[in-house]
Tab-separated table of N, CA and C in Angstrom:
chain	number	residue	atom	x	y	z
L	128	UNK	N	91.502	67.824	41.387
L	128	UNK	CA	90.261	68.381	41.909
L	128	UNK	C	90.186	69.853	41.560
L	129	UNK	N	89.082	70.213	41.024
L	129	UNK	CA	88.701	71.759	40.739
L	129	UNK	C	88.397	72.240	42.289
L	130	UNK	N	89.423	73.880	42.252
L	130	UNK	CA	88.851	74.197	43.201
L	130	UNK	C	87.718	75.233	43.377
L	131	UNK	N	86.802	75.558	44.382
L	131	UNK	CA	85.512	76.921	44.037
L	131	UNK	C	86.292	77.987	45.399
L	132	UNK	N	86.897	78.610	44.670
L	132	UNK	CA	87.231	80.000	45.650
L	132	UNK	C	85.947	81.038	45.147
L	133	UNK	N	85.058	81.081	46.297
L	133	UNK	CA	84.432	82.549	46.138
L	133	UNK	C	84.626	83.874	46.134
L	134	UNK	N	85.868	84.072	47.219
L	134	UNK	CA	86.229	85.110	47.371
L	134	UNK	C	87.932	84.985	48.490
L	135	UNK	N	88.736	86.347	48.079
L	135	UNK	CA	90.427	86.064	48.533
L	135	UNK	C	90.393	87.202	49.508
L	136	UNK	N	90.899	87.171	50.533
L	136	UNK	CA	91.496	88.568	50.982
L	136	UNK	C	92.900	87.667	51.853
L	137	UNK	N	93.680	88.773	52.270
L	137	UNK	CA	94.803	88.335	52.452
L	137	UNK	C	94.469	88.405	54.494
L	138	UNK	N	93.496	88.674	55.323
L	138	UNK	CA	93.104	87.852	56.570
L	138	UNK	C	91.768	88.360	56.428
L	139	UNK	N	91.190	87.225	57.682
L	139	UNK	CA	89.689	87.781	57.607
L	139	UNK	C	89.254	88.596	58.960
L	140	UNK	N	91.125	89.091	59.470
L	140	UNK	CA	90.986	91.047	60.243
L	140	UNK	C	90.572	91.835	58.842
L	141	UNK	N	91.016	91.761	57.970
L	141	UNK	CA	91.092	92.850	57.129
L	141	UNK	C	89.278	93.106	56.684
L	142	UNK	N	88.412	91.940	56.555
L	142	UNK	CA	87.167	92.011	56.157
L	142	UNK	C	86.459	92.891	56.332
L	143	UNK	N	85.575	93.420	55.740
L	143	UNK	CA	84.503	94.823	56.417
L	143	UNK	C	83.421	94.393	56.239
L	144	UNK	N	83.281	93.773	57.475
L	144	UNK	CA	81.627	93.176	58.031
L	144	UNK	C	80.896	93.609	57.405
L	145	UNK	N	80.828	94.884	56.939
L	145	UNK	CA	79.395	95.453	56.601
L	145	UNK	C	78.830	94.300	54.976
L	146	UNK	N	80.404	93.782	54.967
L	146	UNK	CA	79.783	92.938	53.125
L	146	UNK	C	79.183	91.944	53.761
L	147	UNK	N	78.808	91.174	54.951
L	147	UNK	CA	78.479	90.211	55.465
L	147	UNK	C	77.067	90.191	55.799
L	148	UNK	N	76.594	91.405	56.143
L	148	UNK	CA	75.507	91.639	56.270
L	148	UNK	C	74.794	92.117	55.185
L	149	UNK	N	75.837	92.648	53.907
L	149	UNK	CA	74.787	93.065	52.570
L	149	UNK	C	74.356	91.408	51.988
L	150	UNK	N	75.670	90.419	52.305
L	150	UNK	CA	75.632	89.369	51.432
L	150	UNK	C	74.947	88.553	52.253
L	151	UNK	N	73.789	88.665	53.429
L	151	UNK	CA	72.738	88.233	54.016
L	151	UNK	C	73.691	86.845	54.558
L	152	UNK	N	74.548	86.819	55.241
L	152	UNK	CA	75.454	85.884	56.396
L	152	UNK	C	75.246	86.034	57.244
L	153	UNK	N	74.884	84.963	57.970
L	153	UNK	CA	74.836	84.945	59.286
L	153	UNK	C	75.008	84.326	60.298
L	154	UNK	N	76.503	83.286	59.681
L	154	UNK	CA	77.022	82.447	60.019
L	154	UNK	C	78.550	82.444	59.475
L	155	UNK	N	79.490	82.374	59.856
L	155	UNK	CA	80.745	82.415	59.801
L	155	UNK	C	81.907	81.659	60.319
L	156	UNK	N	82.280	80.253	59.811
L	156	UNK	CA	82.289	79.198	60.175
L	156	UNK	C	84.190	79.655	59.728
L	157	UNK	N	84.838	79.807	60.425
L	157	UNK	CA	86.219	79.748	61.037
L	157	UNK	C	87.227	78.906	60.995
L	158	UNK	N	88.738	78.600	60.188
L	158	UNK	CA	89.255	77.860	60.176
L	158	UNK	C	90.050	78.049	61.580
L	159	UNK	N	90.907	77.252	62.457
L	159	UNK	CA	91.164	78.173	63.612
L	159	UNK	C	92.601	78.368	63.030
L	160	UNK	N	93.212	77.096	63.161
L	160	UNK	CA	95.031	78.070	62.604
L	160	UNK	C	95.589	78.493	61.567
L	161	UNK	N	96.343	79.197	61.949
L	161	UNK	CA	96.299	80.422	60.588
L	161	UNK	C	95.750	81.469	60.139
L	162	UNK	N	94.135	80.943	60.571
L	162	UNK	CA	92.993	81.654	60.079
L	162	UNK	C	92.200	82.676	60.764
L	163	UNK	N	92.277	82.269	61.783
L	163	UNK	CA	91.728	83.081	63.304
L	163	UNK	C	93.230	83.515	63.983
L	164	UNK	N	93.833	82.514	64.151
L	164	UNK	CA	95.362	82.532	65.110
L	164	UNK	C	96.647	81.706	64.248
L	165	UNK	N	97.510	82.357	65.153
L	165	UNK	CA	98.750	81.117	65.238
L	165	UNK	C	98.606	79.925	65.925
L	166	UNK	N	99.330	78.993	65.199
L	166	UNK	CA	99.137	77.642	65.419
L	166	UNK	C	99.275	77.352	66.914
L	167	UNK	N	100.301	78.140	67.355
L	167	UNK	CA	100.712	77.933	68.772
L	167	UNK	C	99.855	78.975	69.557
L	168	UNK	N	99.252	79.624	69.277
L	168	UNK	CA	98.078	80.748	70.319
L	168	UNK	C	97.239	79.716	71.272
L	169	UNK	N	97.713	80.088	72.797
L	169	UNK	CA	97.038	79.263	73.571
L	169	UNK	C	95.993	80.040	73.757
L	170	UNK	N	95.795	81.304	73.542
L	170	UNK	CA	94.342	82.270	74.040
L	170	UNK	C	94.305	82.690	72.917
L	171	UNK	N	92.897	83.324	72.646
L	171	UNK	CA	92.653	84.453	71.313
L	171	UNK	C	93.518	85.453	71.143
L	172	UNK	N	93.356	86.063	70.136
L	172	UNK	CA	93.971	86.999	70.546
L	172	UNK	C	93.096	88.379	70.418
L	173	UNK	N	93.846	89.714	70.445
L	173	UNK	CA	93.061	90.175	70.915
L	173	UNK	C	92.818	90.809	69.504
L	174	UNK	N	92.408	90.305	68.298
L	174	UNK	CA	91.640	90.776	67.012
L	174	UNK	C	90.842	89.653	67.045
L	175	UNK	N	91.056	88.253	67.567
L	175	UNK	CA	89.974	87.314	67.937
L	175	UNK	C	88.951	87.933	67.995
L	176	UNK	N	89.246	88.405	69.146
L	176	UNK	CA	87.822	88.482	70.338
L	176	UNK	C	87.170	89.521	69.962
L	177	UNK	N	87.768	91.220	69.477
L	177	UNK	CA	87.454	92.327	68.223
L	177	UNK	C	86.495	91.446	67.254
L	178	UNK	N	86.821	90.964	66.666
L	178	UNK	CA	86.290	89.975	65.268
L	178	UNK	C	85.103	89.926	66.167
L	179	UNK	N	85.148	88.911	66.957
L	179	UNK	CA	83.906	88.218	67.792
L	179	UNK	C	82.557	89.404	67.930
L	180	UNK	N	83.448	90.304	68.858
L	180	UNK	CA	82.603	91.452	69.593
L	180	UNK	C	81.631	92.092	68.359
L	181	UNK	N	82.421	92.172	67.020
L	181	UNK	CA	82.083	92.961	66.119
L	181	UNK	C	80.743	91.829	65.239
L	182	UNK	N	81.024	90.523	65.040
L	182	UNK	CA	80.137	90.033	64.330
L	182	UNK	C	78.887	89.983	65.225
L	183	UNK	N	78.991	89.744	66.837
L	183	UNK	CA	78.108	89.782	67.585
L	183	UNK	C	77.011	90.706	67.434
L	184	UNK	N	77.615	91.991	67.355
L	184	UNK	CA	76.898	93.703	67.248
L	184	UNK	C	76.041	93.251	66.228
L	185	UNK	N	76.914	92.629	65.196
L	185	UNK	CA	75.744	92.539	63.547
L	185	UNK	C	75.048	91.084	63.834
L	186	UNK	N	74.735	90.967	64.607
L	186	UNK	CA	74.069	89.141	64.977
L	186	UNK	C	74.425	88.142	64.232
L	187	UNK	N	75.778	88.291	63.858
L	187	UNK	CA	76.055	86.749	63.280
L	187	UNK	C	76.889	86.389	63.830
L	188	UNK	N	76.681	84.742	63.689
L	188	UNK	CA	77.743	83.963	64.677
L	188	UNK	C	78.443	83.276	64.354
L	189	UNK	N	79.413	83.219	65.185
L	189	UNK	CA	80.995	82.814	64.960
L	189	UNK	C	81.244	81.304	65.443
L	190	UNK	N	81.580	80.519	64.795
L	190	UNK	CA	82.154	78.966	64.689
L	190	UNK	C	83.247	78.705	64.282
L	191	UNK	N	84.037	77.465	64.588
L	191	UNK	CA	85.529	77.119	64.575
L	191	UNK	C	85.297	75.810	64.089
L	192	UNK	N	85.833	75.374	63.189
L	192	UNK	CA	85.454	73.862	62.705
L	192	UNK	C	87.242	73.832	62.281
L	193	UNK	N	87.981	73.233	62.896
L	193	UNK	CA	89.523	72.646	63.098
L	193	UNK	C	89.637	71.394	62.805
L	194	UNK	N	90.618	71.247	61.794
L	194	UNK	CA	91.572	69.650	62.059
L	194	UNK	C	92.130	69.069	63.302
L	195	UNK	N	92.472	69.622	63.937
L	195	UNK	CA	93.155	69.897	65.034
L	195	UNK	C	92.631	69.248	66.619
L	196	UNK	N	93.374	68.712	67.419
L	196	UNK	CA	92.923	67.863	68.528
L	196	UNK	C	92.063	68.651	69.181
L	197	UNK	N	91.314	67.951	70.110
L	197	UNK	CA	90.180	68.372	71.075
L	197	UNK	C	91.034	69.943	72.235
L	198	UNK	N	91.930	68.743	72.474
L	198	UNK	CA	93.374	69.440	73.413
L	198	UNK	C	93.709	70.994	73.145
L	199	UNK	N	93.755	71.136	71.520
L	199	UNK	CA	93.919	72.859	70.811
L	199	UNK	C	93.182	73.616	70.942
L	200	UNK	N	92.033	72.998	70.574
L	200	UNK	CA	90.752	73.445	70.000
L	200	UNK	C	89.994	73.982	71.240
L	201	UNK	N	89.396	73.130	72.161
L	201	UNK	CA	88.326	73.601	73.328
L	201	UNK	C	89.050	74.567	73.908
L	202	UNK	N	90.414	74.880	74.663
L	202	UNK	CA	90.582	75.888	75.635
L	202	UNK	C	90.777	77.121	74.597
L	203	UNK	N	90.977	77.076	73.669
L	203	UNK	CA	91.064	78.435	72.639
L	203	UNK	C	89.564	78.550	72.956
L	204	UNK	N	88.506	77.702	71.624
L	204	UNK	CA	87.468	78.348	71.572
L	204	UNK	C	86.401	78.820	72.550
L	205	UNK	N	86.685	77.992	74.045
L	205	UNK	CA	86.125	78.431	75.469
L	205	UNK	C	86.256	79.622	75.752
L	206	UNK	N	87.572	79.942	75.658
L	206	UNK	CA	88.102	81.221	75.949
L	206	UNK	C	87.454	82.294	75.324
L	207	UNK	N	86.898	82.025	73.732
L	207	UNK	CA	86.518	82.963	73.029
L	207	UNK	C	84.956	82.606	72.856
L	208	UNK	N	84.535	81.760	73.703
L	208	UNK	CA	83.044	81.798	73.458
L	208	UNK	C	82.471	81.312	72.277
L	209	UNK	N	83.298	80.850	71.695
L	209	UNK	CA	82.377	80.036	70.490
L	209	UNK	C	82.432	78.830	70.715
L	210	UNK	N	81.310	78.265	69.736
L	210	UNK	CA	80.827	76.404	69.372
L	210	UNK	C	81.938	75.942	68.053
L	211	UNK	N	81.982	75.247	68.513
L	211	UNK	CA	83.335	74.534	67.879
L	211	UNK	C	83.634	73.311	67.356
L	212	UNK	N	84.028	72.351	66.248
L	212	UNK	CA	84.555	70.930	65.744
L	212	UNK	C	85.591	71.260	65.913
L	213	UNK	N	86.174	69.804	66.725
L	213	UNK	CA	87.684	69.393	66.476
L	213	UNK	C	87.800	68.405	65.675
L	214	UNK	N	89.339	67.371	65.323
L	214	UNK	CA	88.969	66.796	64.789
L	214	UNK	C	88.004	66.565	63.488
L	215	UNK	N	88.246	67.902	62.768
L	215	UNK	CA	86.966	67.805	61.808
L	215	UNK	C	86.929	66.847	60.475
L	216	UNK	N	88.441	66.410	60.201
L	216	UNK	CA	88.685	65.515	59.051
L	216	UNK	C	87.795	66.032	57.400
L	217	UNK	N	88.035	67.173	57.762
L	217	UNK	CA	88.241	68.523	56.504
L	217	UNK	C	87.871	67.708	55.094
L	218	UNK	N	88.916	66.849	54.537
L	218	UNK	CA	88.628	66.572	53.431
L	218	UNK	C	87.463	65.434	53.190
L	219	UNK	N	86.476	64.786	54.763
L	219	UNK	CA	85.224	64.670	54.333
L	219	UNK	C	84.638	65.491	54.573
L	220	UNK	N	82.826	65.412	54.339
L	220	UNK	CA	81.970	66.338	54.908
L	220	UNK	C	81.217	65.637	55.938
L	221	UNK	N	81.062	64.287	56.006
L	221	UNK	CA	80.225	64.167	57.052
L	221	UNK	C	80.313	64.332	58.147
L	222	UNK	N	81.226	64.454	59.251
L	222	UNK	CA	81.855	64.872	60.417
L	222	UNK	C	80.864	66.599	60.258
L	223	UNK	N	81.465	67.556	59.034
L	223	UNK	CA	81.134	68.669	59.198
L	223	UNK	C	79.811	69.231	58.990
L	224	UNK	N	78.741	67.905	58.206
L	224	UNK	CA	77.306	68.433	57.966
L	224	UNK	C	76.631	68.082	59.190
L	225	UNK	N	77.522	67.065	60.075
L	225	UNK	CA	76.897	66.618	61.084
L	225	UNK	C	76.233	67.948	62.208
L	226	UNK	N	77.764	68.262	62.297
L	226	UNK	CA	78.225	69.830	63.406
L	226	UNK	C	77.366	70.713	63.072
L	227	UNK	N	77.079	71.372	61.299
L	227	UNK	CA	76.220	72.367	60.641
L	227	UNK	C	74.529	72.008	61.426
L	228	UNK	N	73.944	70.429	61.208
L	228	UNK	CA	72.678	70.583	61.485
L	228	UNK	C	72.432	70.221	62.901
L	229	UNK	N	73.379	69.437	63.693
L	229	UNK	CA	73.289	70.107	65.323
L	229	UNK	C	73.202	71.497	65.874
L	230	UNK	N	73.797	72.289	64.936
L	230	UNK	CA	73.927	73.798	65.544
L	230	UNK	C	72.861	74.638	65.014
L	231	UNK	N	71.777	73.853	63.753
L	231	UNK	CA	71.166	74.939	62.710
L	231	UNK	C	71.680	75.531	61.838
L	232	UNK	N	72.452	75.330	61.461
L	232	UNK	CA	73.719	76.791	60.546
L	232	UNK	C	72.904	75.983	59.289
L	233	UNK	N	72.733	76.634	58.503
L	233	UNK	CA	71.892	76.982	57.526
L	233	UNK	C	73.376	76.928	56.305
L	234	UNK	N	73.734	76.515	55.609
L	234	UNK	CA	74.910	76.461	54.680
L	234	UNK	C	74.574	77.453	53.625
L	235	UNK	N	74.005	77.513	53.141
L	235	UNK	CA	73.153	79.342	52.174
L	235	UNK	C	73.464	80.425	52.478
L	236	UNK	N	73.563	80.494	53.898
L	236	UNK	CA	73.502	81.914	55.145
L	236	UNK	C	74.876	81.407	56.032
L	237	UNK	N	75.852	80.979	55.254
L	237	UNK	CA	77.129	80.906	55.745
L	237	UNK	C	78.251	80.924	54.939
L	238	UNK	N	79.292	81.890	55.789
L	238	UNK	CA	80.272	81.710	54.819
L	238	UNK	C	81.452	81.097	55.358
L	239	UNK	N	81.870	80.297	54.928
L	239	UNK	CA	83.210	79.194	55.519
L	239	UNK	C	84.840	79.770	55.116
L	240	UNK	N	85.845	80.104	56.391
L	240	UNK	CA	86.487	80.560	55.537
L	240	UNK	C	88.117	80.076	56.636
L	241	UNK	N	88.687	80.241	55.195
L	241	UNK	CA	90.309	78.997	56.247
L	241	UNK	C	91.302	79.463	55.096
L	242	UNK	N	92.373	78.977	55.395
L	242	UNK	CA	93.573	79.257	54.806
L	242	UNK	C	93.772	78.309	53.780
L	243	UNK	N	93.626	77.325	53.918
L	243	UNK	CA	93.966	76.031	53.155
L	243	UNK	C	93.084	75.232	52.282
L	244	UNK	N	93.365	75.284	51.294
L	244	UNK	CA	92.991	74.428	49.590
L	244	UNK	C	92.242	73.320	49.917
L	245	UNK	N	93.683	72.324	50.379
L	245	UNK	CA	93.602	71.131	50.588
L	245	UNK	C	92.972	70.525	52.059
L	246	UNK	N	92.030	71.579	52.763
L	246	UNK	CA	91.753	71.518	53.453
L	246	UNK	C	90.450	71.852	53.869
L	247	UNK	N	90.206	73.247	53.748
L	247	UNK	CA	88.721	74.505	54.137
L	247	UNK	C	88.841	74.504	52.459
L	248	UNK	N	88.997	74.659	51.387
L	248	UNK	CA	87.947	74.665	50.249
L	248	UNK	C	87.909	73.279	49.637
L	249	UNK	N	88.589	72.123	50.695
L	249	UNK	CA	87.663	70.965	49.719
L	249	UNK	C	86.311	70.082	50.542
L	250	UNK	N	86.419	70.887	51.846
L	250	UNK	CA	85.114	70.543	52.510
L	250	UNK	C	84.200	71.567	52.001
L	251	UNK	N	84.378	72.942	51.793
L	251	UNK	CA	83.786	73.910	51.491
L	251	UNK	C	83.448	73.469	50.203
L	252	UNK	N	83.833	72.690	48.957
L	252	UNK	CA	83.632	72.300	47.674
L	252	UNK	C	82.073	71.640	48.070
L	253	UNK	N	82.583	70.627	48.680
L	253	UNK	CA	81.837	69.292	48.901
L	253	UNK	C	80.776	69.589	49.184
L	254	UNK	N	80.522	70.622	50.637
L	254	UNK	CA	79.056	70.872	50.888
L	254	UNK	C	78.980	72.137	50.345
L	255	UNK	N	78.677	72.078	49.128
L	255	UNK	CA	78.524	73.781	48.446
L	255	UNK	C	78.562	74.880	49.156
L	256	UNK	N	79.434	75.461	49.945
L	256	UNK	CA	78.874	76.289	50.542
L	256	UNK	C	79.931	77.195	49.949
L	257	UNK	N	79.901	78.606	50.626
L	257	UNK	CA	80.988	79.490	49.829
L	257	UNK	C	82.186	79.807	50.714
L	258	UNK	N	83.068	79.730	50.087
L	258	UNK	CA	84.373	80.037	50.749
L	258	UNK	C	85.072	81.080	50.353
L	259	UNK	N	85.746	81.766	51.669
L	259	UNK	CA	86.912	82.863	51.660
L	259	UNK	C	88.028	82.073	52.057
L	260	UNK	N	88.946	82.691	51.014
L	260	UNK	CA	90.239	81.774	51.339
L	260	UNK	C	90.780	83.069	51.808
L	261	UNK	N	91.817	82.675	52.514
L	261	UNK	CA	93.045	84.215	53.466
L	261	UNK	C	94.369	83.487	53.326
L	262	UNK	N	95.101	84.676	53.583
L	262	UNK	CA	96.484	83.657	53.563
L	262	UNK	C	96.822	83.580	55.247
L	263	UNK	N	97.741	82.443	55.180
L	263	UNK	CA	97.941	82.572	56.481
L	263	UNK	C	98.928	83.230	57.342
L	264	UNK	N	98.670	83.655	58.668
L	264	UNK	CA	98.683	84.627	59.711
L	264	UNK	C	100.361	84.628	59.229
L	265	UNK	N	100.813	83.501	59.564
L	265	UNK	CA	102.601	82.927	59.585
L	265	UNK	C	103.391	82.456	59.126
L	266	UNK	N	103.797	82.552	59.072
L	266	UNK	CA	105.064	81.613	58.207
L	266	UNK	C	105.371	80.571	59.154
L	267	UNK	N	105.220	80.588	60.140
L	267	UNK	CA	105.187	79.114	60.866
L	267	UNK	C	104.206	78.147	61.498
L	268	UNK	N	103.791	76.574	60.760
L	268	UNK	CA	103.182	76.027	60.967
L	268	UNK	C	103.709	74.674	61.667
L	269	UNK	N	102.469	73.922	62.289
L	269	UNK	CA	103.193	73.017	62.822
L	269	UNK	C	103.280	71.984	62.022
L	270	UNK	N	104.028	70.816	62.172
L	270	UNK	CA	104.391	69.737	61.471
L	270	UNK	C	104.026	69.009	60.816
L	271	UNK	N	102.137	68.733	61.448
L	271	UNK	CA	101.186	68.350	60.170
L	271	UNK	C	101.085	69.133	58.807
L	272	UNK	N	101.028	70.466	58.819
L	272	UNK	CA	100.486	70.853	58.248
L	272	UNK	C	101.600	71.585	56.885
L	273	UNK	N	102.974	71.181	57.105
L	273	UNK	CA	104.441	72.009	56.248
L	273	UNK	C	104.005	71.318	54.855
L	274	UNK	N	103.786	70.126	54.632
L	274	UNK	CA	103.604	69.249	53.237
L	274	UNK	C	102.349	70.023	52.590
L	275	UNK	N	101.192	69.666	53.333
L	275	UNK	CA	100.193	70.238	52.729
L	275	UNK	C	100.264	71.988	52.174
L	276	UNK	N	101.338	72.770	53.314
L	276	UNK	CA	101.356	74.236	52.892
L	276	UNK	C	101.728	74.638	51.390
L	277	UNK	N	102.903	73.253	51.139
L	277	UNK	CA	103.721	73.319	50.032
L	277	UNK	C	102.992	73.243	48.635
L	278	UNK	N	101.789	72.025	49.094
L	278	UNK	CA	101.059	71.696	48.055
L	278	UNK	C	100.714	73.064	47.671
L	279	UNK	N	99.968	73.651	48.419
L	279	UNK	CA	99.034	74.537	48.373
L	279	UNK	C	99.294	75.687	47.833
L	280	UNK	N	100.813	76.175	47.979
L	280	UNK	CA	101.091	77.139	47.355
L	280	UNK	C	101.434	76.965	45.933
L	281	UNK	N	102.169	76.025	45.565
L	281	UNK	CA	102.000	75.507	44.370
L	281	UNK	C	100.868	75.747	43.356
L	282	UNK	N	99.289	74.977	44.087
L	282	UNK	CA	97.940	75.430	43.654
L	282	UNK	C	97.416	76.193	43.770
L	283	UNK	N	97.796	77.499	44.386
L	283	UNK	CA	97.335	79.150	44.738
L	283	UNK	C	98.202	79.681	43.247
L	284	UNK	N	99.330	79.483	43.341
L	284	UNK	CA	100.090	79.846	42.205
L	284	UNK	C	99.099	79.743	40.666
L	285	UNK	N	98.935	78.444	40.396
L	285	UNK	CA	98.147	78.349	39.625
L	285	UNK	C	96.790	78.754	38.983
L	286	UNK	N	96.483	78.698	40.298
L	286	UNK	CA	94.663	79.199	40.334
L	286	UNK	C	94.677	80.611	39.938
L	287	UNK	N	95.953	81.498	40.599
L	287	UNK	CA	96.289	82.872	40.316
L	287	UNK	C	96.592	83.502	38.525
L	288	UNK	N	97.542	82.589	38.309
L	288	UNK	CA	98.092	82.812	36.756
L	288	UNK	C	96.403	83.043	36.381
L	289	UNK	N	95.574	82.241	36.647
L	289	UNK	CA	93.904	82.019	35.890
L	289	UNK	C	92.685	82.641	36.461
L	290	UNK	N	93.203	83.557	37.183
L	290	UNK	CA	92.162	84.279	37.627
L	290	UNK	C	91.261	83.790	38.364
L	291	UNK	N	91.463	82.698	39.385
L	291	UNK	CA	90.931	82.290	39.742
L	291	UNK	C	90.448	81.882	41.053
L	292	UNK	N	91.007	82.873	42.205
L	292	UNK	CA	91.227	83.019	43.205
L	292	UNK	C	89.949	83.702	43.915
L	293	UNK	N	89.296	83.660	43.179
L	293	UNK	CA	87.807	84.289	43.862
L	293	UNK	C	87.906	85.389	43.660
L	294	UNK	N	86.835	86.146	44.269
L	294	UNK	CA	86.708	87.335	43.922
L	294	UNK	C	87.608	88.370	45.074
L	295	UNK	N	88.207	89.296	44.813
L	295	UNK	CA	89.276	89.880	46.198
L	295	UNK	C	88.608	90.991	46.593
L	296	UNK	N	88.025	90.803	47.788
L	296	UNK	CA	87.245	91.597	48.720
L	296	UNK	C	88.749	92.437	49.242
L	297	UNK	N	88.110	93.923	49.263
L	297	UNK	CA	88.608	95.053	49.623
L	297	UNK	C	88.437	94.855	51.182
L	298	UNK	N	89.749	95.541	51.784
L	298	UNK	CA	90.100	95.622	53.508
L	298	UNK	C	90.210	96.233	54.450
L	299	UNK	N	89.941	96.704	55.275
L	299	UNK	CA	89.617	97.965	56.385
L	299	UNK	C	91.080	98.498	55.932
């Protein structure tokens, strides 16, 4: 599978909102582990909720679309006030176009962004939308997810030798 990286930064703390609002976003659809948090973060943390406060100021809104059980997912994203998929089963899209036109999110005026290949850019492939890939927060993941990490670095490796890692947005 070809992958479409739009754009790399190494987290999406480091991002400077202000490109979000030149690049007319206004939707920001969240991988949660790794990507937002550690796998094991029972609360936000507190660049979460920063992140949050800050996209709020610029009126765009923040979503969590997770692999990850109901169980992970709701008391994190409660906590932090966002609308949220669990269970999202990533490598289809219908689960995730479902969530997009219940909520309105407009896929044009969003940018989708997660740690993982084989995961957030092959749903992100599927429904064209554009993706920021980040690396992730840790070096420790949980048990689903060690095989797929392996893949992945493997195919970051690659994509890299070829320039192909999207474009690398500069970081606060």
């Amino acid at each position: 599978m070809k992958f479409k990286i739009d754009y790399h930064i190494q987290s999406i703390y480091k991002l400077d909102l202000t490109f979000l609002k030149k690049s007319h976003i206004k939707n920001l659809v969240i991988d949660l582990d790794q990507t937002l948090d550690s796998p094991f973060s029972v609360i936000p943390s507190s660049d979460a909720f920063k992140l949050k406060d800050e996209l709020n100021k610029l009126d765009i809104k923040m979503y969590v679309i997770s692999n990850n059980r109901l169980k992970r997912v709701k008391p994190y994203c409660d906590k932090l006030k966002v609308t949220y998929l669990s269970r999202a089963k990533k490598t289809k899209k219908k689960r995730i176009l479902q969530f997009l036109t219940e909520n309105d999110i407009n896929i044009n005026e969003t940018l989708f962004v997660g740690d993982q290949l084989l995961t957030d850019g092959i749903y992100t492939k599927k429904i064209n939308g554009l993706f920021l890939l980040v690396e992730p927060l840790t070096d420790v993941d949980n048990i689903f997810t060690k095989i797929n990490r392996k893949i992945d670095i493997i195919i970051r490796r690659k994509l890299l030798k070829r320039n192909l890692l999207g474009i690398e947005l500069g970081g606060k």
